[in-house]
XYZ file of C-alpha atoms in Angstrom:
389
model
C 0.000 0.000 0.000
C 1.327 3.423 -0.977
C 0.664 6.202 1.546
C 1.197 9.937 1.874
C 2.198 11.524 5.157
C 2.222 15.296 5.668
C 3.899 17.345 8.356
C 7.053 19.109 9.436
C 10.076 16.961 8.602
C 13.838 17.104 8.975
C 14.945 17.025 5.350
C 18.390 17.903 3.961
C 19.359 19.619 7.233
C 16.217 21.762 7.180
C 12.875 21.546 8.917
C 10.069 22.165 6.465
C 6.490 21.212 5.664
C 6.506 18.315 3.222
C 4.480 15.410 1.886
C 6.241 12.033 1.754
C 4.977 9.226 -0.474
C 6.054 5.716 0.508
C 5.374 2.021 0.671
C 8.321 0.044 2.083
C 10.626 2.664 0.600
C 10.302 6.391 0.106
C 8.898 7.040 -3.378
C 8.507 10.795 -3.649
C 8.778 13.985 -1.602
C 6.532 16.951 -2.488
C 5.358 20.195 -0.929
C 1.620 19.588 -1.396
C -0.539 16.448 -1.299
C -3.746 14.931 -0.007
C -2.340 12.989 2.960
C -3.372 9.589 4.266
C -1.662 10.510 7.546
C -1.893 14.143 8.663
C 0.187 14.770 11.759
C -0.932 17.098 14.556
C 0.714 20.434 15.162
C 3.927 20.206 17.170
C 5.171 16.923 15.742
C 8.390 16.489 13.761
C 9.244 13.687 11.331
C 12.822 12.436 11.689
C 14.657 9.656 9.852
C 14.032 6.398 11.717
C 16.300 6.085 14.757
C 18.874 3.264 14.918
C 20.412 1.603 17.978
C 23.653 -0.226 17.152
C 23.921 -1.973 20.526
C 21.165 -3.918 22.289
C 20.820 -7.274 24.028
C 17.351 -8.530 23.162
C 18.185 -11.905 24.755
C 15.586 -14.389 23.450
C 16.394 -18.057 22.840
C 17.034 -19.644 26.279
C 17.241 -16.216 27.936
C 13.713 -15.213 26.930
C 12.764 -15.020 30.606
C 14.908 -11.843 30.780
C 13.576 -10.359 27.521
C 12.152 -11.836 24.321
C 11.974 -10.492 20.811
C 8.372 -9.293 21.147
C 8.933 -7.447 24.441
C 12.322 -6.031 23.451
C 11.364 -4.807 19.988
C 8.047 -3.430 21.291
C 10.054 -1.378 23.794
C 12.247 -0.205 20.920
C 9.265 0.967 18.868
C 7.760 2.669 21.927
C 11.074 4.521 22.297
C 11.274 5.634 18.659
C 13.890 3.081 17.573
C 13.102 1.602 14.158
C 16.226 -0.564 13.676
C 18.168 -2.447 16.353
C 21.413 -4.415 16.429
C 21.382 -7.497 18.677
C 24.511 -8.714 20.450
C 25.496 -12.414 20.449
C 25.905 -13.140 24.169
C 22.680 -15.063 24.512
C 22.253 -18.741 25.416
C 23.346 -20.448 23.297
C 26.114 -18.020 22.337
C 25.577 -16.817 18.765
C 28.684 -17.541 16.668
C 27.895 -20.616 14.552
C 25.775 -21.183 11.463
C 23.179 -22.984 13.587
C 22.892 -20.350 16.327
C 22.884 -17.435 13.874
C 20.116 -19.137 11.905
C 18.097 -19.666 15.098
C 18.499 -16.040 16.163
C 17.605 -14.676 12.716
C 14.546 -16.915 12.552
C 13.363 -15.703 15.948
C 13.610 -12.082 14.817
C 12.008 -12.842 11.449
C 8.940 -14.288 13.165
C 8.520 -11.869 16.064
C 10.392 -8.572 15.606
C 8.272 -5.430 15.594
C 11.094 -3.238 14.286
C 13.826 -3.776 11.716
C 16.768 -5.720 13.095
C 20.237 -7.084 12.459
C 22.451 -9.403 14.461
C 26.126 -9.658 15.270
C 28.067 -12.892 15.542
C 30.514 -13.460 18.337
C 34.135 -14.299 17.547
C 34.087 -17.617 15.704
C 36.444 -20.371 14.582
C 34.299 -20.889 11.485
C 34.827 -17.436 9.974
C 34.689 -18.430 6.289
C 31.159 -19.794 6.631
C 29.836 -17.313 9.197
C 31.114 -14.339 7.189
C 28.755 -15.294 4.346
C 25.688 -15.029 6.582
C 23.437 -11.913 6.536
C 24.929 -10.472 9.724
C 26.091 -6.910 10.368
C 29.436 -7.918 11.824
C 31.133 -9.233 14.965
C 31.169 -8.353 18.646
C 34.566 -8.614 20.325
C 34.388 -9.052 24.106
C 37.368 -8.589 26.484
C 37.994 -12.342 26.724
C 38.222 -12.509 22.905
C 41.292 -10.269 22.826
C 43.468 -13.225 23.843
C 42.055 -15.640 21.238
C 43.907 -16.496 18.010
C 40.689 -16.567 15.966
C 40.037 -12.912 16.875
C 42.953 -11.902 14.647
C 41.168 -13.484 11.686
C 37.823 -11.920 12.610
C 39.480 -8.496 12.702
C 40.440 -8.976 9.043
C 36.787 -9.382 8.011
C 35.347 -6.579 5.895
C 32.280 -6.523 8.135
C 31.892 -4.221 11.136
C 33.752 -5.185 14.312
C 32.353 -3.808 17.583
C 34.742 -3.780 20.532
C 33.738 -3.863 24.194
C 36.706 -1.795 25.431
C 38.143 -3.536 28.471
C 41.359 -5.548 28.609
C 41.104 -9.257 29.538
C 42.751 -8.512 32.896
C 39.601 -6.606 33.884
C 37.725 -9.900 34.042
C 40.097 -11.556 36.478
C 40.698 -9.087 39.280
C 38.623 -7.412 41.953
C 35.723 -5.524 40.371
C 36.995 -2.260 41.837
C 40.001 -2.532 39.516
C 37.624 -2.006 36.573
C 37.197 1.552 37.781
C 40.706 2.177 36.421
C 40.004 3.812 33.046
C 43.284 2.475 31.650
C 41.698 -0.977 31.598
C 39.308 0.522 29.055
C 41.736 2.649 27.075
C 44.277 -0.178 26.778
C 41.807 -2.390 24.929
C 41.889 -0.089 21.897
C 45.539 -0.917 21.266
C 44.618 -4.582 20.757
C 42.710 -3.618 17.588
C 44.962 -0.796 16.417
C 45.595 -0.850 12.675
C 42.436 -2.749 11.713
C 39.677 -1.306 9.555
C 35.932 -0.904 10.143
C 36.227 -1.072 13.939
C 33.645 0.526 16.216
C 34.243 1.208 19.922
C 31.062 0.883 21.959
C 29.934 2.356 25.294
C 33.005 4.520 25.904
C 32.850 5.764 29.490
C 35.394 8.590 29.402
C 36.518 11.246 26.977
C 40.035 9.785 26.635
C 38.604 6.615 25.112
C 36.499 8.680 22.717
C 39.424 10.786 21.545
C 41.820 7.854 21.210
C 39.207 5.971 19.181
C 38.915 8.879 16.754
C 42.698 9.259 16.613
C 43.036 5.576 15.656
C 40.438 5.921 12.891
C 37.597 4.116 14.678
C 33.976 5.128 15.128
C 32.741 5.335 18.708
C 29.581 5.640 20.791
C 28.481 6.438 24.327
C 25.364 5.541 26.367
C 22.992 7.800 28.293
C 23.517 5.861 31.526
C 27.276 6.464 31.487
C 26.423 10.174 31.349
C 23.580 10.329 33.857
C 23.736 7.600 36.485
C 25.532 8.698 39.654
C 28.159 5.973 40.069
C 27.754 2.271 40.696
C 26.016 1.937 44.046
C 24.055 -1.313 43.914
C 23.042 -4.010 41.459
C 20.575 -1.752 39.629
C 23.449 0.538 38.593
C 26.004 -2.240 37.999
C 27.147 -2.296 34.365
C 30.252 -3.086 32.292
C 32.315 -1.004 31.720
C 31.444 0.626 35.059
C 29.998 4.094 35.449
C 32.702 6.615 36.318
C 32.825 9.352 38.939
C 31.208 12.765 38.549
C 34.241 14.460 36.991
C 34.646 11.782 34.325
C 30.936 11.938 33.515
C 31.056 15.722 33.140
C 34.015 15.391 30.777
C 32.146 12.674 28.881
C 29.226 15.027 28.318
C 31.514 17.100 26.122
C 31.901 14.043 23.916
C 28.292 14.402 22.781
C 29.776 16.616 20.059
C 32.606 14.187 19.241
C 31.122 10.684 19.180
C 29.477 9.116 16.159
C 26.325 7.824 17.829
C 24.567 7.122 21.114
C 23.402 3.595 21.984
C 21.305 2.119 24.768
C 23.365 -1.032 25.484
C 19.962 -2.361 26.587
C 20.920 -5.277 28.863
C 17.832 -6.738 30.565
C 17.862 -9.137 33.505
C 15.033 -10.670 35.518
C 14.072 -8.903 38.745
C 15.194 -11.833 40.896
C 18.655 -11.651 39.303
C 19.015 -7.950 40.039
C 17.980 -8.596 43.645
C 20.929 -10.899 44.236
C 23.900 -9.680 46.315
C 25.929 -7.007 44.542
C 29.024 -9.217 44.244
C 27.263 -11.890 42.157
C 24.364 -10.122 40.441
C 24.628 -9.678 36.655
C 25.676 -6.289 35.223
C 23.441 -4.422 32.818
C 21.028 -1.478 32.539
C 17.901 -1.808 30.420
C 16.574 1.462 28.989
C 16.117 0.904 25.260
C 13.310 3.457 25.041
C 15.245 6.217 26.808
C 17.859 7.166 24.204
C 15.830 9.015 21.566
C 13.719 11.111 23.980
C 16.901 11.960 25.895
C 18.794 13.139 22.804
C 15.821 15.247 21.702
C 15.562 16.638 25.237
C 19.121 17.921 24.786
C 17.852 19.710 21.671
C 14.943 21.205 23.619
C 17.391 22.514 26.251
C 19.685 24.025 23.611
C 22.599 21.736 24.495
C 22.873 20.281 20.972
C 21.332 21.207 17.635
C 18.683 19.224 15.809
C 21.338 18.548 13.148
C 23.570 16.912 15.740
C 20.689 14.923 17.215
C 19.772 13.416 13.836
C 23.418 12.580 13.201
C 23.632 10.753 16.528
C 20.460 8.690 16.301
C 20.004 8.185 12.555
C 22.501 9.424 9.981
C 25.754 8.221 11.542
C 24.597 4.727 12.541
C 23.280 4.214 8.996
C 26.640 5.374 7.634
C 28.536 3.016 9.943
C 26.362 0.124 8.767
C 26.356 1.305 5.120
C 22.628 0.708 4.646
C 19.833 2.893 3.125
C 18.538 4.366 6.388
C 19.261 7.536 8.336
C 17.994 10.116 5.878
C 14.614 11.038 4.427
C 15.256 10.698 0.711
C 13.905 8.737 -2.214
C 14.611 4.994 -2.240
C 15.611 4.841 1.427
C 13.533 2.568 3.633
C 10.345 4.233 4.885
C 11.346 4.269 8.543
C 10.403 7.400 10.470
C 10.605 8.476 14.099
C 7.987 11.151 14.755
C 8.510 13.126 17.939
C 6.814 15.871 19.883
C 8.216 18.176 22.538
C 6.396 17.815 25.832
C 7.314 17.178 29.475
C 7.088 13.681 30.963
C 9.046 11.329 33.215
C 10.694 8.182 31.936
C 9.640 4.596 32.577
C 9.711 1.417 30.521
C 6.433 0.107 29.124
C 6.853 -3.099 27.112
C 10.183 -4.469 28.350
C 10.171 -7.278 30.918
C 12.440 -4.991 32.946
C 10.249 -2.757 35.072
C 12.920 -0.959 37.105
C 15.897 1.035 35.816
C 18.167 3.695 37.383
C 16.734 6.183 34.869
C 13.127 5.815 36.058
C 11.509 9.171 36.704
C 14.110 11.127 34.724
C 12.471 14.344 33.423
C 12.312 14.481 29.630
C 11.072 17.163 27.250
C 10.553 14.998 24.148
C 8.415 11.933 23.541
C 7.617 9.594 20.668
C 4.352 10.339 18.898
C 4.648 7.678 16.195
C 7.059 5.263 14.553
C 6.740 4.054 10.986
C 8.618 0.877 10.112
C 8.806 -0.454 6.550
C 5.962 1.909 5.632
C 3.626 0.741 8.420
C 2.682 2.433 11.690
C 4.668 0.620 14.366
C 3.542 2.702 17.328
C 1.183 5.582 18.004
C 1.186 7.627 21.228
C 2.673 4.758 23.219
C 0.642 1.903 21.725
C 2.744 -0.596 19.738
C 1.368 -2.602 16.818
C 2.579 -5.984 15.488
C 4.250 -4.819 12.286
C 6.885 -7.071 10.698
C 10.462 -5.828 10.690
C 13.139 -6.907 8.213
C 16.873 -7.644 8.306
C 18.433 -5.167 5.862
C 21.513 -7.383 5.579
C 19.339 -10.240 4.334
C 17.304 -8.361 1.755
C 19.355 -9.484 -1.260
C 18.995 -13.089 -0.160
């Protein structure tokens, strides 16, 4: 079905009144039309937001989060395309486990999706699969097969902590050099992305080495690691480091959620043994647009962070409202509210109650309304890396 939507849109670094004609892809952009969808005053159409780093869990970890709950939370939060990390159960780094994960998303995802493989000994076969790339964890930096994975032309995403960080007292992870040192393990390789940088030195070294890099909202906002709810890897730094990191909002390539859900009973375990991770997939886009509302960043920078740059990193036809790109839109409105999750199985986060000035009015995914004023609909997302297959 071909539809017309009319409203104010961010188009070619301008905000203007336009009509957009689309089915799964954008067909035409005009100044006047008879719309099928007329947006209310105060809304703004942005290119569909992309989150490069989530843990949707599923498979045998579906009790923490499943594809329906996780991707519904994404749509509720304005995210139209998510990247899923491989550290599920079973670990995703073989032809069989990748196939199982892709099938689960194909059946149940309510937004567009792509998956990463973990480091694998079967690179020649895995590299031919419709995956976005590979996730390199700290323990992988000591594996021989990681050297071969780093030579792949696909994207490599590095969790920046040295292997030593896994073996000592957790307090040692507060040493930022454990994070910075990990970048030297991948120095000289191409198409490397550094994820969830926690301090400005990591950000600047990543750029110096020719890598792309992201940060998370929780590493900016959460006041240190105090209990299991705020426990995350790499750890949240002290106030001075977080203030310095805020400057990096103008230096990083994108902002990700690192959505890492765990069951309530797991987060209620003693601090020493409870699993790390903060789940706030729906927080990122309203937060970035809140920074626009407060005059901290421009709308140009916001769109770069949540749409244009992630699409460029992935080299896929998203991130910009133009003809032949996928018809994925994040439609926002500026109004005051306080954050909470809605569809995720995680019902408590350290960001609950955070005051925001932007919310998601609607998402459109593959030309269909994915959410409207907080209600999510069962649209069918696609894997852009599998389209040619």
